[in-house]
């Protein structure tokens, strides 16, 4: 996987992806992700399945209107758009983990039509660059034990498995961690960051 990442403000580019803020016009593409039972089954209780475009617009409006985390932390929610196709392929997040919000979760969900091409790992790697470029020292991914796709993507990003916990969301979850120093140092150092 190529690790070239360019960050301009809150927009992140990789060779195949554009991660950008959500727009209401993304609702139909978002429904392909959050309306899919294969995706939504892993998201509860943080988020349930969305069943229609109007409800998806409401969810996106909340993401747009509500700051995701404490001031000054590199958190947010992004569309994962395939640059060659110009379509919504997924969603990516960096959000404070409950209950205290001290740890930042790196999350990624793809529409089933985008599975199997390494896009989740590429997007997760780009989000890690964003977090580390903005002062964070580590990020976490929390994955349900039977979510083999989520765990595989975390490992492909370079995250290490650190154990299981019930600390987050009140569920038994596998925890993966990536520290700034563990991200491929040569690619992180060469990633252009523009403000």
Short mmCIF file of N, CA and C in Angstrom, two decimals:
data_model
loop_
_atom_site.label_atom_id
_atom_site.label_comp_id
_atom_site.label_asym_id
_atom_site.label_seq_id
_atom_site.Cartn_x
_atom_site.Cartn_y
_atom_site.Cartn_z
N UNK A 1 0.84 -1.19 0.00
CA UNK A 1 0.00 0.00 0.00
C UNK A 1 0.89 1.25 0.00
N UNK A 2 0.57 2.20 -0.85
CA UNK A 2 1.29 3.47 -0.89
C UNK A 2 0.83 4.32 0.27
N UNK A 3 1.76 4.98 0.95
CA UNK A 3 1.45 5.75 2.14
C UNK A 3 1.45 7.25 1.91
N UNK A 4 1.46 7.70 0.69
CA UNK A 4 1.48 9.13 0.42
C UNK A 4 0.19 9.78 0.92
N UNK A 5 0.35 10.77 1.79
CA UNK A 5 -0.79 11.46 2.39
C UNK A 5 -0.53 12.96 2.32
N UNK A 6 -1.54 13.71 1.85
CA UNK A 6 -1.48 15.17 1.82
C UNK A 6 -2.65 15.69 2.63
N UNK A 7 -2.36 16.63 3.53
CA UNK A 7 -3.39 17.20 4.40
C UNK A 7 -3.45 18.70 4.15
N UNK A 8 -4.65 19.18 3.82
CA UNK A 8 -4.88 20.62 3.65
C UNK A 8 -6.10 20.95 4.51
N UNK A 9 -5.86 21.65 5.62
CA UNK A 9 -6.96 21.93 6.56
C UNK A 9 -7.52 20.62 7.09
N UNK A 10 -8.82 20.38 6.87
CA UNK A 10 -9.43 19.13 7.32
C UNK A 10 -9.67 18.16 6.17
N UNK A 11 -9.06 18.42 5.02
CA UNK A 11 -9.18 17.53 3.86
C UNK A 11 -7.89 16.72 3.74
N UNK A 12 -8.06 15.42 3.52
CA UNK A 12 -6.93 14.50 3.48
C UNK A 12 -6.98 13.75 2.14
N UNK A 13 -5.83 13.69 1.45
CA UNK A 13 -5.75 12.97 0.17
C UNK A 13 -4.73 11.85 0.26
N UNK A 14 -5.09 10.76 -0.38
CA UNK A 14 -4.16 9.64 -0.57
C UNK A 14 -4.17 9.34 -2.08
N UNK A 15 -3.37 8.40 -2.54
CA UNK A 15 -3.39 8.12 -3.98
C UNK A 15 -4.77 7.76 -4.54
N UNK A 16 -5.61 7.09 -3.73
CA UNK A 16 -6.92 6.65 -4.26
C UNK A 16 -8.11 7.32 -3.60
N UNK A 17 -7.88 8.07 -2.51
CA UNK A 17 -8.99 8.56 -1.71
C UNK A 17 -8.92 10.05 -1.42
N UNK A 18 -10.10 10.62 -1.25
CA UNK A 18 -10.26 11.98 -0.73
C UNK A 18 -11.11 11.85 0.52
N UNK A 19 -10.58 12.27 1.66
CA UNK A 19 -11.34 12.31 2.90
C UNK A 19 -11.68 13.77 3.13
N UNK A 20 -12.97 14.07 3.18
CA UNK A 20 -13.42 15.45 3.28
C UNK A 20 -14.61 15.52 4.22
N UNK A 21 -14.97 16.73 4.67
CA UNK A 21 -16.15 16.86 5.53
C UNK A 21 -17.42 16.41 4.81
N UNK A 22 -18.39 15.96 5.59
CA UNK A 22 -19.68 15.52 5.07
C UNK A 22 -20.50 16.69 4.56
N UNK A 23 -21.33 16.42 3.54
CA UNK A 23 -22.33 17.36 3.03
C UNK A 23 -23.68 16.63 3.00
N UNK A 24 -24.76 17.39 3.11
CA UNK A 24 -26.09 16.78 3.06
C UNK A 24 -26.30 16.01 1.76
N UNK A 25 -25.69 16.46 0.69
CA UNK A 25 -25.84 15.80 -0.60
C UNK A 25 -25.17 14.42 -0.64
N UNK A 26 -24.45 14.05 0.41
CA UNK A 26 -23.82 12.73 0.50
C UNK A 26 -24.75 11.66 1.06
N UNK A 27 -26.00 12.03 1.35
CA UNK A 27 -26.91 11.12 2.08
C UNK A 27 -27.12 9.79 1.36
N UNK A 28 -27.33 9.79 0.06
CA UNK A 28 -27.57 8.53 -0.65
C UNK A 28 -26.35 7.61 -0.55
N UNK A 29 -25.17 8.16 -0.73
CA UNK A 29 -23.95 7.36 -0.60
C UNK A 29 -23.74 6.87 0.82
N UNK A 30 -24.07 7.71 1.79
CA UNK A 30 -23.94 7.32 3.20
C UNK A 30 -24.90 6.20 3.54
N UNK A 31 -26.08 6.21 2.92
CA UNK A 31 -27.06 5.16 3.19
C UNK A 31 -26.54 3.79 2.71
N UNK A 32 -25.71 3.78 1.68
CA UNK A 32 -25.10 2.52 1.24
C UNK A 32 -24.20 1.94 2.33
N UNK A 33 -23.70 2.79 3.22
CA UNK A 33 -22.86 2.34 4.33
C UNK A 33 -23.75 2.02 5.53
N UNK A 34 -24.41 3.04 6.06
CA UNK A 34 -25.13 2.93 7.32
C UNK A 34 -26.48 2.26 7.21
N UNK A 35 -26.95 2.03 5.98
CA UNK A 35 -28.17 1.26 5.77
C UNK A 35 -27.90 -0.21 5.56
N UNK A 36 -26.64 -0.55 5.41
CA UNK A 36 -26.26 -1.94 5.17
C UNK A 36 -26.25 -2.73 6.48
N UNK A 37 -27.01 -3.83 6.55
CA UNK A 37 -26.97 -4.66 7.76
C UNK A 37 -25.58 -5.22 8.03
N UNK A 38 -24.80 -5.48 6.95
CA UNK A 38 -23.46 -6.03 7.12
C UNK A 38 -22.51 -5.04 7.80
N UNK A 39 -22.78 -3.74 7.65
CA UNK A 39 -21.96 -2.71 8.28
C UNK A 39 -22.55 -2.32 9.63
N UNK A 40 -23.82 -2.03 9.67
CA UNK A 40 -24.45 -1.48 10.88
C UNK A 40 -24.43 -2.46 12.05
N UNK A 41 -24.36 -3.75 11.79
CA UNK A 41 -24.35 -4.72 12.89
C UNK A 41 -23.17 -4.51 13.83
N UNK A 42 -22.08 -3.92 13.33
CA UNK A 42 -20.89 -3.72 14.15
C UNK A 42 -20.88 -2.37 14.85
N UNK A 43 -21.83 -1.50 14.57
CA UNK A 43 -21.78 -0.12 15.06
C UNK A 43 -22.59 0.14 16.33
N UNK A 44 -23.58 -0.67 16.62
CA UNK A 44 -24.39 -0.47 17.82
C UNK A 44 -23.53 -0.72 19.06
N UNK A 45 -23.70 0.00 20.12
CA UNK A 45 -24.75 0.98 20.38
C UNK A 45 -24.40 2.40 19.94
N UNK A 46 -23.20 2.62 19.43
CA UNK A 46 -22.80 3.99 19.05
C UNK A 46 -23.71 4.53 17.95
N UNK A 47 -24.13 3.65 17.04
CA UNK A 47 -25.01 4.07 15.95
C UNK A 47 -25.77 2.86 15.45
N UNK A 48 -27.06 3.04 15.22
CA UNK A 48 -27.88 1.96 14.69
C UNK A 48 -27.98 2.07 13.18
N UNK A 49 -28.68 1.11 12.59
CA UNK A 49 -28.88 1.08 11.14
C UNK A 49 -29.81 2.23 10.72
N UNK A 50 -29.45 2.91 9.65
CA UNK A 50 -30.26 3.99 9.08
C UNK A 50 -31.02 3.38 7.90
N UNK A 51 -32.34 3.62 7.83
CA UNK A 51 -33.14 2.91 6.85
C UNK A 51 -33.65 3.75 5.68
N UNK A 52 -33.49 5.08 5.72
CA UNK A 52 -33.95 5.88 4.58
C UNK A 52 -33.09 7.13 4.43
N UNK A 53 -33.14 7.72 3.24
CA UNK A 53 -32.29 8.86 2.89
C UNK A 53 -32.59 10.07 3.77
N UNK A 54 -33.85 10.32 4.08
CA UNK A 54 -34.19 11.48 4.91
C UNK A 54 -33.57 11.35 6.30
N UNK A 55 -33.64 10.18 6.89
CA UNK A 55 -33.02 9.96 8.21
C UNK A 55 -31.49 10.10 8.09
N UNK A 56 -30.94 9.66 6.97
CA UNK A 56 -29.50 9.78 6.77
C UNK A 56 -29.11 11.24 6.70
N UNK A 57 -29.91 12.07 6.03
CA UNK A 57 -29.64 13.52 5.99
C UNK A 57 -29.65 14.11 7.40
N UNK A 58 -30.58 13.67 8.24
CA UNK A 58 -30.64 14.16 9.63
C UNK A 58 -29.37 13.78 10.40
N UNK A 59 -28.91 12.56 10.21
CA UNK A 59 -27.69 12.11 10.88
C UNK A 59 -26.50 12.96 10.41
N UNK A 60 -26.39 13.16 9.10
CA UNK A 60 -25.29 13.96 8.55
C UNK A 60 -25.38 15.40 9.06
N UNK A 61 -26.58 15.96 9.14
CA UNK A 61 -26.76 17.32 9.66
C UNK A 61 -26.23 17.41 11.08
N UNK A 62 -26.47 16.39 11.88
CA UNK A 62 -25.92 16.35 13.24
C UNK A 62 -24.41 16.31 13.26
N UNK A 63 -23.83 15.55 12.34
CA UNK A 63 -22.37 15.50 12.25
C UNK A 63 -21.81 16.85 11.86
N UNK A 64 -22.49 17.53 10.96
CA UNK A 64 -22.02 18.83 10.50
C UNK A 64 -22.15 19.88 11.58
N UNK A 65 -23.27 19.85 12.32
CA UNK A 65 -23.58 20.90 13.30
C UNK A 65 -22.95 20.70 14.66
N UNK A 66 -22.56 19.48 15.00
CA UNK A 66 -22.06 19.19 16.34
C UNK A 66 -20.57 18.95 16.30
N UNK A 67 -19.81 19.78 16.98
CA UNK A 67 -18.37 19.50 17.06
C UNK A 67 -18.15 18.15 17.72
N UNK A 68 -17.30 17.30 17.17
CA UNK A 68 -17.17 15.95 17.65
C UNK A 68 -16.39 15.78 18.95
N UNK A 69 -15.55 16.74 19.31
CA UNK A 69 -14.74 16.51 20.50
C UNK A 69 -14.23 17.79 21.10
N UNK A 70 -13.37 17.62 22.11
CA UNK A 70 -12.82 18.78 22.81
C UNK A 70 -12.07 19.71 21.86
N UNK A 71 -12.19 21.01 22.13
CA UNK A 71 -11.47 22.02 21.33
C UNK A 71 -10.00 21.66 21.24
N UNK A 72 -9.46 21.85 20.07
CA UNK A 72 -8.02 21.67 19.88
C UNK A 72 -7.59 20.25 19.58
N UNK A 73 -8.47 19.27 19.73
CA UNK A 73 -8.09 17.89 19.41
C UNK A 73 -8.45 17.61 17.95
N UNK A 74 -7.65 16.82 17.27
CA UNK A 74 -7.90 16.54 15.86
C UNK A 74 -8.97 15.47 15.69
N UNK A 75 -10.20 15.84 15.94
CA UNK A 75 -11.29 14.88 15.81
C UNK A 75 -12.26 15.35 14.75
N UNK A 76 -13.04 14.43 14.22
CA UNK A 76 -14.01 14.77 13.20
C UNK A 76 -14.53 13.55 12.50
N UNK A 77 -15.40 13.80 11.52
CA UNK A 77 -15.99 12.74 10.70
C UNK A 77 -15.81 13.13 9.24
N UNK A 78 -15.38 12.17 8.44
CA UNK A 78 -15.06 12.43 7.05
C UNK A 78 -15.79 11.46 6.12
N UNK A 79 -16.10 11.93 4.92
CA UNK A 79 -16.49 11.07 3.82
C UNK A 79 -15.21 10.45 3.28
N UNK A 80 -15.25 9.18 2.96
CA UNK A 80 -14.17 8.53 2.23
C UNK A 80 -14.66 8.39 0.80
N UNK A 81 -14.07 9.19 -0.07
CA UNK A 81 -14.51 9.24 -1.46
C UNK A 81 -13.41 8.67 -2.35
N UNK A 82 -13.78 7.79 -3.25
CA UNK A 82 -12.81 7.27 -4.22
C UNK A 82 -12.59 8.33 -5.28
N UNK A 83 -11.35 8.78 -5.42
CA UNK A 83 -11.08 9.89 -6.34
C UNK A 83 -11.32 9.49 -7.79
N UNK A 84 -10.99 8.30 -8.19
CA UNK A 84 -11.18 7.88 -9.56
C UNK A 84 -12.64 7.72 -9.95
N UNK A 85 -13.49 7.42 -8.97
CA UNK A 85 -14.90 7.18 -9.24
C UNK A 85 -15.78 8.34 -8.78
N UNK A 86 -15.25 9.21 -7.91
CA UNK A 86 -16.01 10.34 -7.41
C UNK A 86 -17.25 9.95 -6.63
N UNK A 87 -17.19 8.80 -5.95
CA UNK A 87 -18.35 8.35 -5.20
C UNK A 87 -17.98 8.08 -3.74
N UNK A 88 -18.99 8.13 -2.89
CA UNK A 88 -18.80 7.84 -1.47
C UNK A 88 -18.55 6.34 -1.33
N UNK A 89 -17.40 6.01 -0.79
CA UNK A 89 -17.05 4.61 -0.56
C UNK A 89 -17.17 4.25 0.91
N UNK A 90 -17.08 5.27 1.78
CA UNK A 90 -17.10 4.98 3.19
C UNK A 90 -17.12 6.22 4.05
N UNK A 91 -16.89 5.97 5.32
CA UNK A 91 -16.91 7.01 6.34
C UNK A 91 -15.73 6.77 7.27
N UNK A 92 -15.08 7.83 7.69
CA UNK A 92 -13.97 7.71 8.62
C UNK A 92 -14.13 8.70 9.76
N UNK A 93 -13.65 8.31 10.92
CA UNK A 93 -13.79 9.16 12.10
C UNK A 93 -12.53 9.13 12.97
N UNK A 94 -12.32 10.24 13.63
CA UNK A 94 -11.44 10.30 14.79
C UNK A 94 -12.30 10.95 15.86
N UNK A 95 -12.67 10.17 16.88
CA UNK A 95 -13.60 10.66 17.90
C UNK A 95 -13.13 10.24 19.29
N UNK A 96 -13.44 11.06 20.30
CA UNK A 96 -13.11 10.68 21.67
C UNK A 96 -13.89 9.43 22.08
N UNK A 97 -13.21 8.48 22.68
CA UNK A 97 -13.87 7.27 23.16
C UNK A 97 -14.51 7.51 24.52
N UNK A 98 -15.72 6.98 24.73
CA UNK A 98 -16.33 7.07 26.04
C UNK A 98 -15.59 6.14 27.01
N UNK A 99 -15.65 6.30 28.29
CA UNK A 99 -16.51 7.27 28.97
C UNK A 99 -15.87 8.62 29.20
N UNK A 100 -14.54 8.68 29.24
CA UNK A 100 -13.86 9.92 29.62
C UNK A 100 -13.48 10.79 28.42
N UNK A 101 -13.33 10.22 27.25
CA UNK A 101 -12.94 10.99 26.08
C UNK A 101 -11.45 11.25 25.99
N UNK A 102 -10.66 10.61 26.84
CA UNK A 102 -9.21 10.83 26.82
C UNK A 102 -8.55 10.15 25.61
N UNK A 103 -9.05 8.97 25.26
CA UNK A 103 -8.49 8.21 24.14
C UNK A 103 -9.23 8.59 22.87
N UNK A 104 -8.51 8.66 21.75
CA UNK A 104 -9.14 8.94 20.47
C UNK A 104 -9.28 7.65 19.67
N UNK A 105 -10.49 7.45 19.16
CA UNK A 105 -10.78 6.29 18.33
C UNK A 105 -10.63 6.66 16.86
N UNK A 106 -9.91 5.82 16.14
CA UNK A 106 -9.82 5.93 14.70
C UNK A 106 -10.81 4.89 14.16
N UNK A 107 -11.82 5.35 13.41
CA UNK A 107 -12.84 4.44 12.90
C UNK A 107 -13.00 4.55 11.40
N UNK A 108 -13.52 3.50 10.79
CA UNK A 108 -13.71 3.47 9.34
C UNK A 108 -14.80 2.44 9.04
N UNK A 109 -15.70 2.83 8.16
CA UNK A 109 -16.74 1.94 7.68
C UNK A 109 -16.80 2.11 6.17
N UNK A 110 -16.91 1.01 5.45
CA UNK A 110 -17.02 1.07 4.00
C UNK A 110 -18.34 0.45 3.56
N UNK A 111 -18.88 0.96 2.47
CA UNK A 111 -20.01 0.32 1.81
C UNK A 111 -19.54 -1.05 1.33
N UNK A 112 -20.40 -2.07 1.41
CA UNK A 112 -19.98 -3.40 0.95
C UNK A 112 -19.42 -3.42 -0.48
N UNK A 113 -19.88 -2.53 -1.34
CA UNK A 113 -19.36 -2.49 -2.71
C UNK A 113 -17.90 -2.05 -2.77
N UNK A 114 -17.37 -1.49 -1.68
CA UNK A 114 -15.98 -1.03 -1.65
C UNK A 114 -15.07 -1.98 -0.88
N UNK A 115 -15.59 -3.09 -0.40
CA UNK A 115 -14.79 -4.04 0.37
C UNK A 115 -13.77 -4.76 -0.50
N UNK A 116 -12.69 -5.19 0.15
CA UNK A 116 -11.74 -6.07 -0.48
C UNK A 116 -10.66 -5.42 -1.32
N UNK A 117 -10.53 -4.09 -1.24
CA UNK A 117 -9.51 -3.41 -2.05
C UNK A 117 -8.52 -2.62 -1.19
N UNK A 118 -8.56 -2.80 0.13
CA UNK A 118 -7.62 -2.11 1.00
C UNK A 118 -7.97 -0.66 1.28
N UNK A 119 -9.19 -0.23 0.97
CA UNK A 119 -9.55 1.18 1.17
C UNK A 119 -9.67 1.55 2.64
N UNK A 120 -10.16 0.62 3.49
CA UNK A 120 -10.28 0.92 4.92
C UNK A 120 -8.90 1.16 5.52
N UNK A 121 -7.94 0.33 5.17
CA UNK A 121 -6.58 0.50 5.69
C UNK A 121 -5.96 1.80 5.18
N UNK A 122 -6.19 2.11 3.91
CA UNK A 122 -5.64 3.35 3.35
C UNK A 122 -6.26 4.57 4.03
N UNK A 123 -7.58 4.54 4.25
CA UNK A 123 -8.24 5.65 4.93
C UNK A 123 -7.80 5.75 6.38
N UNK A 124 -7.71 4.61 7.06
CA UNK A 124 -7.27 4.63 8.46
C UNK A 124 -5.85 5.16 8.61
N UNK A 125 -4.99 4.78 7.71
CA UNK A 125 -3.61 5.27 7.71
C UNK A 125 -3.60 6.79 7.53
N UNK A 126 -4.43 7.28 6.61
CA UNK A 126 -4.50 8.72 6.36
C UNK A 126 -5.04 9.46 7.59
N UNK A 127 -6.04 8.90 8.26
CA UNK A 127 -6.57 9.53 9.48
C UNK A 127 -5.53 9.54 10.59
N UNK A 128 -4.74 8.48 10.68
CA UNK A 128 -3.66 8.47 11.67
C UNK A 128 -2.65 9.58 11.38
N UNK A 129 -2.30 9.77 10.11
CA UNK A 129 -1.42 10.88 9.74
C UNK A 129 -2.03 12.21 10.21
N UNK A 130 -3.32 12.38 9.97
CA UNK A 130 -4.00 13.61 10.37
C UNK A 130 -3.89 13.82 11.88
N UNK A 131 -4.20 12.78 12.65
CA UNK A 131 -4.13 12.90 14.11
C UNK A 131 -2.72 13.24 14.58
N UNK A 132 -1.72 12.55 14.03
CA UNK A 132 -0.34 12.76 14.46
C UNK A 132 0.20 14.11 13.98
N UNK A 133 -0.25 14.56 12.83
CA UNK A 133 0.17 15.88 12.33
C UNK A 133 -0.42 17.01 13.17
N UNK A 134 -1.45 16.68 13.94
CA UNK A 134 -2.12 17.68 14.77
C UNK A 134 -1.91 17.44 16.26
N UNK A 135 -0.79 16.83 16.61
CA UNK A 135 -0.36 16.79 18.00
C UNK A 135 -0.69 15.55 18.80
N UNK A 136 -1.42 14.60 18.27
CA UNK A 136 -1.73 13.39 19.02
C UNK A 136 -0.54 12.45 19.00
N UNK A 137 -0.41 11.66 20.05
CA UNK A 137 0.69 10.70 20.15
C UNK A 137 0.24 9.27 19.89
N UNK A 138 -1.09 8.99 20.04
CA UNK A 138 -1.59 7.66 19.79
C UNK A 138 -3.08 7.71 19.46
N UNK A 139 -3.53 6.70 18.73
CA UNK A 139 -4.95 6.53 18.41
C UNK A 139 -5.29 5.05 18.61
N UNK A 140 -6.57 4.79 18.81
CA UNK A 140 -7.04 3.44 19.07
C UNK A 140 -8.14 3.06 18.08
N UNK A 141 -8.23 1.78 17.79
CA UNK A 141 -9.39 1.23 17.09
C UNK A 141 -9.99 0.19 18.02
N UNK A 142 -11.31 0.21 18.17
CA UNK A 142 -11.99 -0.80 18.97
C UNK A 142 -12.88 -1.61 18.04
N UNK A 143 -12.76 -2.93 18.14
CA UNK A 143 -13.38 -3.83 17.18
C UNK A 143 -14.07 -4.96 17.94
N UNK A 144 -15.30 -5.28 17.55
CA UNK A 144 -15.98 -6.44 18.14
C UNK A 144 -15.19 -7.70 17.79
N UNK A 145 -15.12 -8.67 18.72
CA UNK A 145 -14.28 -9.85 18.50
C UNK A 145 -14.55 -10.61 17.21
N UNK A 146 -15.76 -10.66 16.70
CA UNK A 146 -16.05 -11.41 15.47
C UNK A 146 -15.95 -10.56 14.21
N UNK A 147 -15.59 -9.29 14.33
CA UNK A 147 -15.47 -8.41 13.17
C UNK A 147 -14.07 -8.56 12.57
N UNK A 148 -13.90 -9.62 11.81
CA UNK A 148 -12.57 -9.94 11.27
C UNK A 148 -12.10 -8.90 10.25
N UNK A 149 -13.04 -8.31 9.49
CA UNK A 149 -12.64 -7.26 8.52
C UNK A 149 -12.08 -6.05 9.25
N UNK A 150 -12.75 -5.62 10.32
CA UNK A 150 -12.29 -4.46 11.09
C UNK A 150 -10.92 -4.70 11.71
N UNK A 151 -10.73 -5.89 12.27
CA UNK A 151 -9.44 -6.23 12.89
C UNK A 151 -8.34 -6.31 11.84
N UNK A 152 -8.66 -6.89 10.69
CA UNK A 152 -7.66 -6.99 9.61
C UNK A 152 -7.24 -5.60 9.13
N UNK A 153 -8.21 -4.69 8.98
CA UNK A 153 -7.88 -3.33 8.55
C UNK A 153 -7.00 -2.63 9.59
N UNK A 154 -7.31 -2.81 10.87
CA UNK A 154 -6.49 -2.20 11.92
C UNK A 154 -5.05 -2.68 11.83
N UNK A 155 -4.87 -3.97 11.62
CA UNK A 155 -3.51 -4.51 11.49
C UNK A 155 -2.81 -3.98 10.23
N UNK A 156 -3.56 -3.84 9.14
CA UNK A 156 -2.95 -3.34 7.90
C UNK A 156 -2.54 -1.87 8.03
N UNK A 157 -3.22 -1.13 8.89
CA UNK A 157 -2.84 0.25 9.16
C UNK A 157 -1.51 0.28 9.91
N UNK A 158 -1.21 -0.79 10.63
CA UNK A 158 0.00 -0.87 11.42
C UNK A 158 -0.29 -0.86 12.91
N UNK A 159 -1.56 -0.99 13.28
CA UNK A 159 -1.94 -0.97 14.68
C UNK A 159 -1.60 -2.31 15.33
N UNK A 160 -1.27 -2.25 16.61
CA UNK A 160 -0.99 -3.47 17.35
C UNK A 160 -2.15 -3.80 18.27
N UNK A 161 -2.44 -5.08 18.40
CA UNK A 161 -3.49 -5.55 19.29
C UNK A 161 -2.96 -5.43 20.71
N UNK A 162 -3.73 -4.79 21.59
CA UNK A 162 -3.27 -4.61 22.97
C UNK A 162 -4.13 -5.34 23.98
N UNK A 163 -5.21 -5.99 23.54
CA UNK A 163 -6.03 -6.77 24.45
C UNK A 163 -7.51 -6.51 24.23
N UNK A 164 -8.30 -7.04 25.16
CA UNK A 164 -9.74 -6.82 25.13
C UNK A 164 -10.14 -6.06 26.38
N UNK A 165 -11.23 -5.29 26.25
CA UNK A 165 -11.71 -4.49 27.37
C UNK A 165 -13.22 -4.30 27.26
N UNK A 166 -13.83 -3.95 28.37
CA UNK A 166 -15.23 -3.52 28.40
C UNK A 166 -15.31 -2.04 28.77
N UNK A 167 -14.19 -1.35 28.74
CA UNK A 167 -14.11 0.06 29.12
C UNK A 167 -14.93 0.95 28.20
N UNK A 168 -14.92 0.66 26.91
CA UNK A 168 -15.58 1.52 25.92
C UNK A 168 -16.94 0.95 25.54
N UNK A 169 -17.95 1.78 25.55
CA UNK A 169 -19.30 1.44 25.09
C UNK A 169 -19.97 0.34 25.91
N UNK A 170 -19.34 -0.15 26.99
CA UNK A 170 -19.92 -1.21 27.79
C UNK A 170 -19.97 -2.55 27.07
N UNK A 171 -19.15 -2.73 26.05
CA UNK A 171 -19.10 -3.98 25.27
C UNK A 171 -17.71 -4.59 25.38
N UNK A 172 -17.62 -5.89 25.23
CA UNK A 172 -16.31 -6.52 25.15
C UNK A 172 -15.76 -6.24 23.75
N UNK A 173 -14.63 -5.54 23.69
CA UNK A 173 -14.06 -5.11 22.42
C UNK A 173 -12.57 -5.42 22.37
N UNK A 174 -12.09 -5.72 21.19
CA UNK A 174 -10.65 -5.83 20.97
C UNK A 174 -10.12 -4.42 20.78
N UNK A 175 -8.96 -4.15 21.36
CA UNK A 175 -8.37 -2.82 21.27
C UNK A 175 -7.07 -2.90 20.49
N UNK A 176 -6.95 -2.03 19.50
CA UNK A 176 -5.74 -1.89 18.71
C UNK A 176 -5.21 -0.47 18.91
N UNK A 177 -3.90 -0.32 18.96
CA UNK A 177 -3.29 0.99 19.19
C UNK A 177 -2.21 1.25 18.15
N UNK A 178 -2.15 2.52 17.76
CA UNK A 178 -1.07 2.98 16.89
C UNK A 178 -0.48 4.22 17.54
N UNK A 179 0.81 4.18 17.79
CA UNK A 179 1.52 5.34 18.33
C UNK A 179 2.22 6.07 17.19
N UNK A 180 2.38 7.35 17.40
CA UNK A 180 3.02 8.17 16.36
C UNK A 180 4.35 7.58 15.92
N UNK A 181 5.15 7.13 16.86
CA UNK A 181 6.45 6.56 16.54
C UNK A 181 6.38 5.23 15.80
N UNK A 182 5.20 4.55 15.87
CA UNK A 182 5.04 3.27 15.20
C UNK A 182 4.58 3.40 13.75
N UNK A 183 3.99 4.55 13.42
CA UNK A 183 3.61 4.77 12.03
C UNK A 183 4.89 4.81 11.23
N UNK A 184 4.89 4.23 10.07
CA UNK A 184 6.08 4.18 9.24
C UNK A 184 6.75 5.55 9.22
N UNK A 185 7.83 5.70 9.97
CA UNK A 185 8.47 7.00 10.18
C UNK A 185 8.86 7.68 8.88
N UNK A 186 9.34 6.92 7.92
CA UNK A 186 9.79 7.56 6.68
C UNK A 186 8.61 8.13 5.91
N UNK A 187 7.48 7.44 5.89
CA UNK A 187 6.35 7.98 5.16
C UNK A 187 5.69 9.11 5.93
N UNK A 188 5.69 9.02 7.26
CA UNK A 188 5.08 10.10 8.04
C UNK A 188 5.90 11.39 7.87
N UNK A 189 7.22 11.24 7.91
CA UNK A 189 8.05 12.43 7.77
C UNK A 189 7.92 13.08 6.41
N UNK A 190 7.62 12.25 5.38
CA UNK A 190 7.56 12.82 4.04
C UNK A 190 6.15 13.27 3.66
N UNK A 191 5.18 13.03 4.51
CA UNK A 191 3.79 13.40 4.16
C UNK A 191 3.65 14.92 4.18
N UNK A 192 3.30 15.54 3.05
CA UNK A 192 3.16 16.99 3.03
C UNK A 192 1.94 17.42 3.84
N UNK A 193 2.13 18.39 4.70
CA UNK A 193 1.04 18.94 5.48
C UNK A 193 0.94 20.42 5.16
N UNK A 194 -0.20 20.83 4.66
CA UNK A 194 -0.40 22.23 4.32
C UNK A 194 -1.53 22.78 5.15
N UNK A 195 -1.43 24.03 5.52
CA UNK A 195 -2.51 24.64 6.33
C UNK A 195 -3.21 25.70 5.59
#
